[in-house]
PDB file of C-alpha atoms in Angstrom:
ATOM      1  CA  GLY A 695     -22.492 -10.500  15.409  1.00  0.00           C
ATOM      2  CA  ALA A 696     -18.529 -10.012  15.356  1.00  0.00           C
ATOM      3  CA  GLY A 697     -17.109  -6.752  13.337  1.00  0.00           C
ATOM      4  CA  VAL A 698     -14.611  -6.105  10.872  1.00  0.00           C
ATOM      5  CA  SER A 699     -11.054  -8.360  11.522  1.00  0.00           C
ATOM      6  CA  GLN A 700      -8.070  -7.637  10.071  1.00  0.00           C
ATOM      7  CA  SER A 701      -4.237  -9.438  10.752  1.00  0.00           C
ATOM      8  CA  PRO A 702      -2.293  -8.831  11.621  1.00  0.00           C
ATOM      9  CA  SER A 703      -2.566  -6.109  13.868  1.00  0.00           C
ATOM     10  CA  ASN A 704       1.263  -5.447  13.780  1.00  0.00           C
ATOM     11  CA  LYS A 705       3.740  -5.282  11.532  1.00  0.00           C
ATOM     12  CA  VAL A 706       7.422  -5.029  10.751  1.00  0.00           C
ATOM     13  CA  THR A 707       9.278  -5.482   7.109  1.00  0.00           C
ATOM     14  CA  GLU A 708      13.115  -4.687   6.251  1.00  0.00           C
ATOM     15  CA  LYS A 709      12.787  -2.892   2.991  1.00  0.00           C
ATOM     16  CA  GLY A 710      13.008  -5.154  -0.215  1.00  0.00           C
ATOM     17  CA  LYS A 711      10.369  -7.311   1.447  1.00  0.00           C
ATOM     18  CA  ASP A 712       7.171  -8.074   0.339  1.00  0.00           C
ATOM     19  CA  VAL A 713       3.786  -8.576   2.876  1.00  0.00           C
ATOM     20  CA  GLU A 714       0.250  -9.734   2.936  1.00  0.00           C
ATOM     21  CA  LEU A 715      -1.736  -8.314   5.627  1.00  0.00           C
ATOM     22  CA  ARG A 716      -5.908 -10.017   5.361  1.00  0.00           C
ATOM     23  CA  CYS A 717      -9.268  -8.348   6.741  1.00  0.00           C
ATOM     24  CA  ASP A 718     -11.760 -10.397   7.064  1.00  0.00           C
ATOM     25  CA  PRO A 719     -15.504  -8.838   6.752  1.00  0.00           C
ATOM     26  CA  ILE A 720     -18.851  -8.930   8.430  1.00  0.00           C
ATOM     27  CA  SER A 721     -20.410 -12.218   7.182  1.00  0.00           C
ATOM     28  CA  GLY A 722     -23.271 -11.467   4.457  1.00  0.00           C
ATOM     29  CA  HIS A 723     -21.636  -8.281   3.225  1.00  0.00           C
ATOM     30  CA  THR A 724     -20.387  -7.701  -0.035  1.00  0.00           C
ATOM     31  CA  ALA A 725     -18.508  -4.805  -0.381  1.00  0.00           C
ATOM     32  CA  LEU A 726     -14.638  -4.906   0.852  1.00  0.00           C
ATOM     33  CA  TYR A 727     -13.007  -1.483   1.115  1.00  0.00           C
ATOM     34  CA  TRP A 728      -9.208  -1.154   1.608  1.00  0.00           C
ATOM     35  CA  TYR A 729      -7.445   2.804   2.673  1.00  0.00           C
ATOM     36  CA  ARG A 730      -4.613   3.032   3.922  1.00  0.00           C
ATOM     37  CA  GLN A 731      -3.622   5.789   6.710  1.00  0.00           C
ATOM     38  CA  SER A 732      -0.343   7.801   7.295  1.00  0.00           C
ATOM     39  CA  LEU A 733       1.256  10.763   9.099  1.00  0.00           C
ATOM     40  CA  GLY A 734       1.507  13.018   5.370  1.00  0.00           C
ATOM     41  CA  GLN A 735      -2.047  11.329   3.441  1.00  0.00           C
ATOM     42  CA  GLY A 736      -4.551  10.966   5.493  1.00  0.00           C
ATOM     43  CA  LEU A 737      -6.791   8.237   4.632  1.00  0.00           C
ATOM     44  CA  GLU A 738      -6.656   7.412   0.502  1.00  0.00           C
ATOM     45  CA  PHE A 739      -8.431   4.600  -1.005  1.00  0.00           C
ATOM     46  CA  LEU A 740      -7.061   1.401  -2.364  1.00  0.00           C
ATOM     47  CA  ILE A 741      -9.553  -0.881  -3.465  1.00  0.00           C
ATOM     48  CA  TYR A 742     -11.964  -1.680  -3.512  1.00  0.00           C
ATOM     49  CA  PHE A 743     -14.567  -5.167  -3.961  1.00  0.00           C
ATOM     50  CA  GLN A 744     -18.622  -5.923  -4.433  1.00  0.00           C
ATOM     51  CA  GLY A 745     -19.182  -9.251  -4.817  1.00  0.00           C
ATOM     52  CA  ASN A 746     -18.508 -10.995  -8.269  1.00  0.00           C
ATOM     53  CA  SER A 747     -17.554  -8.608 -10.010  1.00  0.00           C
ATOM     54  CA  ALA A 748     -13.947  -6.527 -11.618  1.00  0.00           C
ATOM     55  CA  PRO A 749     -12.635  -4.504  -8.638  1.00  0.00           C
ATOM     56  CA  ASP A 750     -11.642  -0.828  -8.775  1.00  0.00           C
ATOM     57  CA  LYS A 751      -8.096  -0.404  -8.234  1.00  0.00           C
ATOM     58  CA  SER A 752      -8.430   2.920  -8.628  1.00  0.00           C
ATOM     59  CA  GLY A 753      -6.989   4.746  -5.878  1.00  0.00           C
ATOM     60  CA  LEU A 754      -3.403   1.369  -5.421  1.00  0.00           C
ATOM     61  CA  PRO A 755      -0.029   3.273  -5.954  1.00  0.00           C
ATOM     62  CA  SER A 756       1.721   1.325  -7.598  1.00  0.00           C
ATOM     63  CA  ASP A 757       2.604  -2.003  -9.674  1.00  0.00           C
ATOM     64  CA  ARG A 758       3.877  -3.219  -6.389  1.00  0.00           C
ATOM     65  CA  PHE A 759      -0.022  -2.911  -4.537  1.00  0.00           C
ATOM     66  CA  SER A 760      -2.221  -6.209  -5.473  1.00  0.00           C
ATOM     67  CA  ALA A 761      -5.531  -7.398  -3.667  1.00  0.00           C
ATOM     68  CA  GLU A 762      -6.958 -10.943  -4.368  1.00  0.00           C
ATOM     69  CA  ARG A 763     -10.630 -11.666  -2.281  1.00  0.00           C
ATOM     70  CA  THR A 764     -11.252 -14.778  -2.833  1.00  0.00           C
ATOM     71  CA  GLY A 765     -14.799 -16.516  -2.764  1.00  0.00           C
ATOM     72  CA  GLY A 766     -16.270 -13.205  -1.677  1.00  0.00           C
ATOM     73  CA  SER A 767     -15.600 -12.827   1.776  1.00  0.00           C
ATOM     74  CA  VAL A 768     -11.315 -12.727   2.939  1.00  0.00           C
ATOM     75  CA  SER A 769      -9.187 -10.004   1.538  1.00  0.00           C
ATOM     76  CA  THR A 770      -6.449  -9.839   0.824  1.00  0.00           C
ATOM     77  CA  LEU A 771      -3.071  -6.891  -0.115  1.00  0.00           C
ATOM     78  CA  THR A 772      -0.155  -8.079  -0.635  1.00  0.00           C
ATOM     79  CA  ILE A 773       2.660  -4.918  -0.316  1.00  0.00           C
ATOM     80  CA  GLN A 774       6.134  -6.646  -2.630  1.00  0.00           C
ATOM     81  CA  ARG A 775       9.360  -5.318  -2.560  1.00  0.00           C
ATOM     82  CA  THR A 776       7.518  -2.268   0.023  1.00  0.00           C
ATOM     83  CA  GLN A 777       9.440   0.070   0.594  1.00  0.00           C
ATOM     84  CA  GLN A 778       9.733   3.477   3.811  1.00  0.00           C
ATOM     85  CA  GLU A 779       7.117   5.268   2.679  1.00  0.00           C
ATOM     86  CA  ASP A 780       4.774   2.190   2.401  1.00  0.00           C
ATOM     87  CA  SER A 781       4.662   3.108   6.778  1.00  0.00           C
ATOM     88  CA  ALA A 782       1.164   2.677   7.697  1.00  0.00           C
ATOM     89  CA  VAL A 783      -1.692   1.417   8.756  1.00  0.00           C
ATOM     90  CA  TYR A 784      -3.581  -0.378   6.873  1.00  0.00           C
ATOM     91  CA  LEU A 785      -8.079  -0.392   6.841  1.00  0.00           C
ATOM     92  CA  CYS A 786     -10.180  -2.332   5.791  1.00  0.00           C
ATOM     93  CA  ALA A 787     -13.931  -2.069   5.410  1.00  0.00           C
ATOM     94  CA  SER A 788     -17.066  -3.950   4.469  1.00  0.00           C
ATOM     95  CA  SER A 789     -20.639  -2.377   3.813  1.00  0.00           C
ATOM     96  CA  LEU A 790     -23.999  -4.808   2.637  1.00  0.00           C
ATOM     97  CA  GLY A 791     -23.892  -3.339  -0.712  1.00  0.00           C
ATOM     98  CA  ALA A 792     -22.635  -0.459  -2.317  1.00  0.00           C
ATOM     99  CA  GLY A 793     -23.028   3.403  -2.667  1.00  0.00           C
ATOM    100  CA  GLY A 794     -25.736   4.043   0.646  1.00  0.00           C
ATOM    101  CA  SER A 795     -24.782   1.602   2.937  1.00  0.00           C
ATOM    102  CA  THR A 796     -22.642   2.400   5.947  1.00  0.00           C
ATOM    103  CA  GLN A 797     -18.814   1.120   5.621  1.00  0.00           C
ATOM    104  CA  TYR A 798     -17.814  -0.672   9.053  1.00  0.00           C
ATOM    105  CA  PHE A 799     -14.011  -0.784   9.521  1.00  0.00           C
ATOM    106  CA  GLY A 800     -11.715  -3.178  11.344  1.00  0.00           C
ATOM    107  CA  PRO A 801      -8.891  -1.783  13.605  1.00  0.00           C
ATOM    108  CA  GLY A 802      -6.138  -1.511  10.655  1.00  0.00           C
ATOM    109  CA  THR A 803      -3.112  -2.704  10.023  1.00  0.00           C
ATOM    110  CA  ARG A 804      -0.062  -0.268  11.671  1.00  0.00           C
ATOM    111  CA  LEU A 805       3.107  -1.749   8.712  1.00  0.00           C
ATOM    112  CA  THR A 806       6.555  -0.125   9.291  1.00  0.00           C
ATOM    113  CA  VAL A 807       9.046  -0.375   6.948  1.00  0.00           C
ATOM    114  CA  LEU A 808      12.573  -0.283   8.768  1.00  0.00           C
TER     115      LEU A 808
ATOM    116  CA  LYS B 441     -10.654  16.676  -8.213  1.00  0.00           C
ATOM    117  CA  GLN B 442     -13.004  16.407  -5.293  1.00  0.00           C
ATOM    118  CA  GLU B 443     -11.601  17.777  -2.158  1.00  0.00           C
ATOM    119  CA  VAL B 444     -12.402  17.845   1.310  1.00  0.00           C
ATOM    120  CA  THR B 445     -11.351  19.762   3.873  1.00  0.00           C
ATOM    121  CA  GLN B 446     -12.123  20.236   7.483  1.00  0.00           C
ATOM    122  CA  ILE B 447     -11.992  23.190   9.910  1.00  0.00           C
ATOM    123  CA  PRO B 448     -10.497  23.688  12.729  1.00  0.00           C
ATOM    124  CA  ALA B 449      -8.089  20.534  13.219  1.00  0.00           C
ATOM    125  CA  ALA B 450      -8.318  20.850  16.746  1.00  0.00           C
ATOM    126  CA  LEU B 451     -10.586  21.775  19.212  1.00  0.00           C
ATOM    127  CA  SER B 452     -10.945  21.693  22.895  1.00  0.00           C
ATOM    128  CA  VAL B 453     -13.992  22.881  25.002  1.00  0.00           C
ATOM    129  CA  PRO B 454     -14.712  22.372  28.798  1.00  0.00           C
ATOM    130  CA  GLU B 455     -17.129  19.435  29.252  1.00  0.00           C
ATOM    131  CA  GLY B 456     -20.976  20.016  29.013  1.00  0.00           C
ATOM    132  CA  GLU B 457     -20.425  23.219  25.767  1.00  0.00           C
ATOM    133  CA  ASN B 458     -22.152  21.415  22.936  1.00  0.00           C
ATOM    134  CA  LEU B 459     -19.826  22.837  19.842  1.00  0.00           C
ATOM    135  CA  VAL B 460     -20.366  22.123  16.192  1.00  0.00           C
ATOM    136  CA  LEU B 461     -17.130  20.062  13.588  1.00  0.00           C
ATOM    137  CA  ASN B 462     -17.081  21.513  10.071  1.00  0.00           C
ATOM    138  CA  CYS B 463     -17.233  19.966   6.723  1.00  0.00           C
ATOM    139  CA  SER B 464     -16.086  21.445   3.166  1.00  0.00           C
ATOM    140  CA  PHE B 465     -16.125  19.438   0.205  1.00  0.00           C
ATOM    141  CA  THR B 466     -15.175  21.268  -4.221  1.00  0.00           C
ATOM    142  CA  ASP B 467     -17.440  19.009  -5.926  1.00  0.00           C
ATOM    143  CA  SER B 468     -21.176  19.070  -4.827  1.00  0.00           C
ATOM    144  CA  ALA B 469     -22.012  15.399  -6.863  1.00  0.00           C
ATOM    145  CA  ILE B 470     -21.944  13.894  -3.883  1.00  0.00           C
ATOM    146  CA  TYR B 471     -23.305  10.180  -3.630  1.00  0.00           C
ATOM    147  CA  ASN B 472     -23.314  10.500   1.083  1.00  0.00           C
ATOM    148  CA  LEU B 473     -21.608  12.214   2.986  1.00  0.00           C
ATOM    149  CA  GLN B 474     -20.548  10.145   7.300  1.00  0.00           C
ATOM    150  CA  TRP B 475     -19.043  10.384   9.847  1.00  0.00           C
ATOM    151  CA  PHE B 476     -16.703   8.751  11.756  1.00  0.00           C
ATOM    152  CA  ARG B 477     -14.326   9.096  15.229  1.00  0.00           C
ATOM    153  CA  GLN B 478     -11.420   7.714  15.544  1.00  0.00           C
ATOM    154  CA  ASP B 479     -10.406   6.482  19.192  1.00  0.00           C
ATOM    155  CA  PRO B 480      -5.978   6.563  19.021  1.00  0.00           C
ATOM    156  CA  GLY B 481      -4.684   3.380  17.632  1.00  0.00           C
ATOM    157  CA  LYS B 482      -7.822   2.725  16.564  1.00  0.00           C
ATOM    158  CA  GLY B 483     -10.866   1.979  13.096  1.00  0.00           C
ATOM    159  CA  LEU B 484     -13.220   4.199  12.650  1.00  0.00           C
ATOM    160  CA  THR B 485     -16.240   3.381  13.694  1.00  0.00           C
ATOM    161  CA  SER B 486     -19.536   5.180  12.157  1.00  0.00           C
ATOM    162  CA  LEU B 487     -21.618   7.988  13.260  1.00  0.00           C
ATOM    163  CA  LEU B 488     -24.030   9.474  10.586  1.00  0.00           C
ATOM    164  CA  LEU B 489     -24.600   8.706   7.413  1.00  0.00           C
ATOM    165  CA  ILE B 490     -26.522  11.384   5.272  1.00  0.00           C
ATOM    166  CA  GLN B 491     -27.690  10.121   1.418  1.00  0.00           C
ATOM    167  CA  SER B 492     -27.106  12.958  -1.530  1.00  0.00           C
ATOM    168  CA  SER B 493     -30.951  14.119  -1.238  1.00  0.00           C
ATOM    169  CA  GLN B 494     -31.014  14.494   2.444  1.00  0.00           C
ATOM    170  CA  ARG B 495     -30.845  17.473   4.086  1.00  0.00           C
ATOM    171  CA  GLU B 496     -30.595  15.765   8.399  1.00  0.00           C
ATOM    172  CA  GLN B 497     -29.908  12.539  10.381  1.00  0.00           C
ATOM    173  CA  THR B 498     -29.255  12.636  13.720  1.00  0.00           C
ATOM    174  CA  SER B 499     -28.162   9.876  16.957  1.00  0.00           C
ATOM    175  CA  GLY B 500     -28.757  10.583  20.163  1.00  0.00           C
ATOM    176  CA  ARG B 501     -26.556  13.795  20.977  1.00  0.00           C
ATOM    177  CA  LEU B 502     -25.136  14.245  17.398  1.00  0.00           C
ATOM    178  CA  ASN B 503     -26.638  15.523  14.207  1.00  0.00           C
ATOM    179  CA  ALA B 504     -24.775  16.161  10.817  1.00  0.00           C
ATOM    180  CA  SER B 505     -27.083  18.662   8.653  1.00  0.00           C
ATOM    181  CA  LEU B 506     -25.837  18.358   4.660  1.00  0.00           C
ATOM    182  CA  ASP B 507     -26.469  21.638   2.630  1.00  0.00           C
ATOM    183  CA  LYS B 508     -25.012  19.750  -1.276  1.00  0.00           C
ATOM    184  CA  SER B 509     -24.827  23.586  -2.830  1.00  0.00           C
ATOM    185  CA  SER B 510     -23.056  25.154  -0.245  1.00  0.00           C
ATOM    186  CA  GLY B 511     -20.917  22.569   0.122  1.00  0.00           C
ATOM    187  CA  ARG B 512     -21.040  21.985   3.949  1.00  0.00           C
ATOM    188  CA  SER B 513     -21.932  19.116   6.898  1.00  0.00           C
ATOM    189  CA  THR B 514     -21.767  19.936   9.751  1.00  0.00           C
ATOM    190  CA  LEU B 515     -21.604  17.365  13.290  1.00  0.00           C
ATOM    191  CA  TYR B 516     -23.670  19.100  16.385  1.00  0.00           C
ATOM    192  CA  ILE B 517     -22.655  17.740  19.332  1.00  0.00           C
ATOM    193  CA  ALA B 518     -24.644  18.308  22.568  1.00  0.00           C
ATOM    194  CA  ALA B 519     -23.670  18.121  26.473  1.00  0.00           C
ATOM    195  CA  SER B 520     -19.579  17.225  25.493  1.00  0.00           C
ATOM    196  CA  GLN B 521     -18.556  14.856  27.455  1.00  0.00           C
ATOM    197  CA  PRO B 522     -14.221  13.814  27.932  1.00  0.00           C
ATOM    198  CA  GLY B 523     -15.932  10.223  27.033  1.00  0.00           C
ATOM    199  CA  ASP B 524     -16.358  12.578  23.056  1.00  0.00           C
ATOM    200  CA  SER B 525     -12.794  13.136  23.111  1.00  0.00           C
ATOM    201  CA  ALA B 526     -11.358  11.875  19.571  1.00  0.00           C
ATOM    202  CA  THR B 527     -10.503  12.512  15.327  1.00  0.00           C
ATOM    203  CA  TYR B 528     -13.785  13.108  13.746  1.00  0.00           C
ATOM    204  CA  LEU B 529     -13.834  12.348  10.455  1.00  0.00           C
ATOM    205  CA  CYS B 530     -15.751  13.202   7.108  1.00  0.00           C
ATOM    206  CA  ALA B 531     -16.306  11.493   4.168  1.00  0.00           C
ATOM    207  CA  LEU B 532     -17.738  11.904   0.764  1.00  0.00           C
ATOM    208  CA  GLY B 533     -19.607   9.450  -0.892  1.00  0.00           C
ATOM    209  CA  GLU B 534     -18.995  10.265  -4.508  1.00  0.00           C
ATOM    210  CA  SER B 535     -20.562   7.593  -6.454  1.00  0.00           C
ATOM    211  CA  ASN B 536     -21.890   3.788  -5.769  1.00  0.00           C
ATOM    212  CA  THR B 537     -19.276   1.956  -5.438  1.00  0.00           C
ATOM    213  CA  GLY B 538     -19.412   3.480  -1.961  1.00  0.00           C
ATOM    214  CA  LYS B 539     -14.981   4.360  -2.410  1.00  0.00           C
ATOM    215  CA  LEU B 540     -14.846   7.029   0.542  1.00  0.00           C
ATOM    216  CA  ILE B 541     -13.120  10.732   0.139  1.00  0.00           C
ATOM    217  CA  PHE B 542     -12.099  11.938   3.515  1.00  0.00           C
ATOM    218  CA  GLY B 543     -11.135  14.891   5.091  1.00  0.00           C
ATOM    219  CA  GLN B 544      -8.498  15.449   6.905  1.00  0.00           C
ATOM    220  CA  GLY B 545      -9.936  15.216  10.864  1.00  0.00           C
ATOM    221  CA  THR B 546     -10.931  17.184  13.858  1.00  0.00           C
ATOM    222  CA  THR B 547      -8.902  15.999  17.015  1.00  0.00           C
ATOM    223  CA  LEU B 548     -11.334  16.732  19.664  1.00  0.00           C
ATOM    224  CA  GLN B 549     -10.377  17.245  23.627  1.00  0.00           C
ATOM    225  CA  VAL B 550     -13.114  16.809  26.083  1.00  0.00           C
ATOM    226  CA  LYS B 551     -11.860  18.791  29.933  1.00  0.00           C
ATOM    227  CA  PRO B 552     -13.414  18.169  33.203  1.00  0.00           C
TER     228      PRO B 552
END
């Protein structure tokens, strides 16, 4: 079946603008994760959704970052008032369950903040 | 705080060599460990997942081992091929949430 998809693949924005990044997980996967990959920091966990439970937001770097998952499927990561340090590749992953399940990653969205 | 280190940062080998990539971690209380590969400009592809109760996993030419007591995992690649050229990432699952803590990766180049 189809893998994890993300859109857009590339996003260039001006400092101070808001951006929305979308993730479509694999159908039937209950767990969804957002990670960020930047040159200086490597791959960092941002937020995690599992079913209808409250999300684990412990990795979000500031209150400008938020995410939601509608209907237990599609997720949107929103960054408000973007800063240059937000420039990175944002990766989404999904898995059948949490914990011991393999995570399947999407191709990522490359965000550039000018 | 868990720290994950991968050595070496980069590796270049001739085709056909067997090679070992290393991953070390500071806290042995892990849930599982995954090895991924990442091709330039692409997402991550899961290679092997080792649960905390397991010692190793094998898939084709790949073998990953886990020694929690020493805080180490190795990824063994047999008979390397140019198509194996990529960045290899080690990631620890700390709890049953599944969120992963990544190492910085080892960039492998296999020369024909």
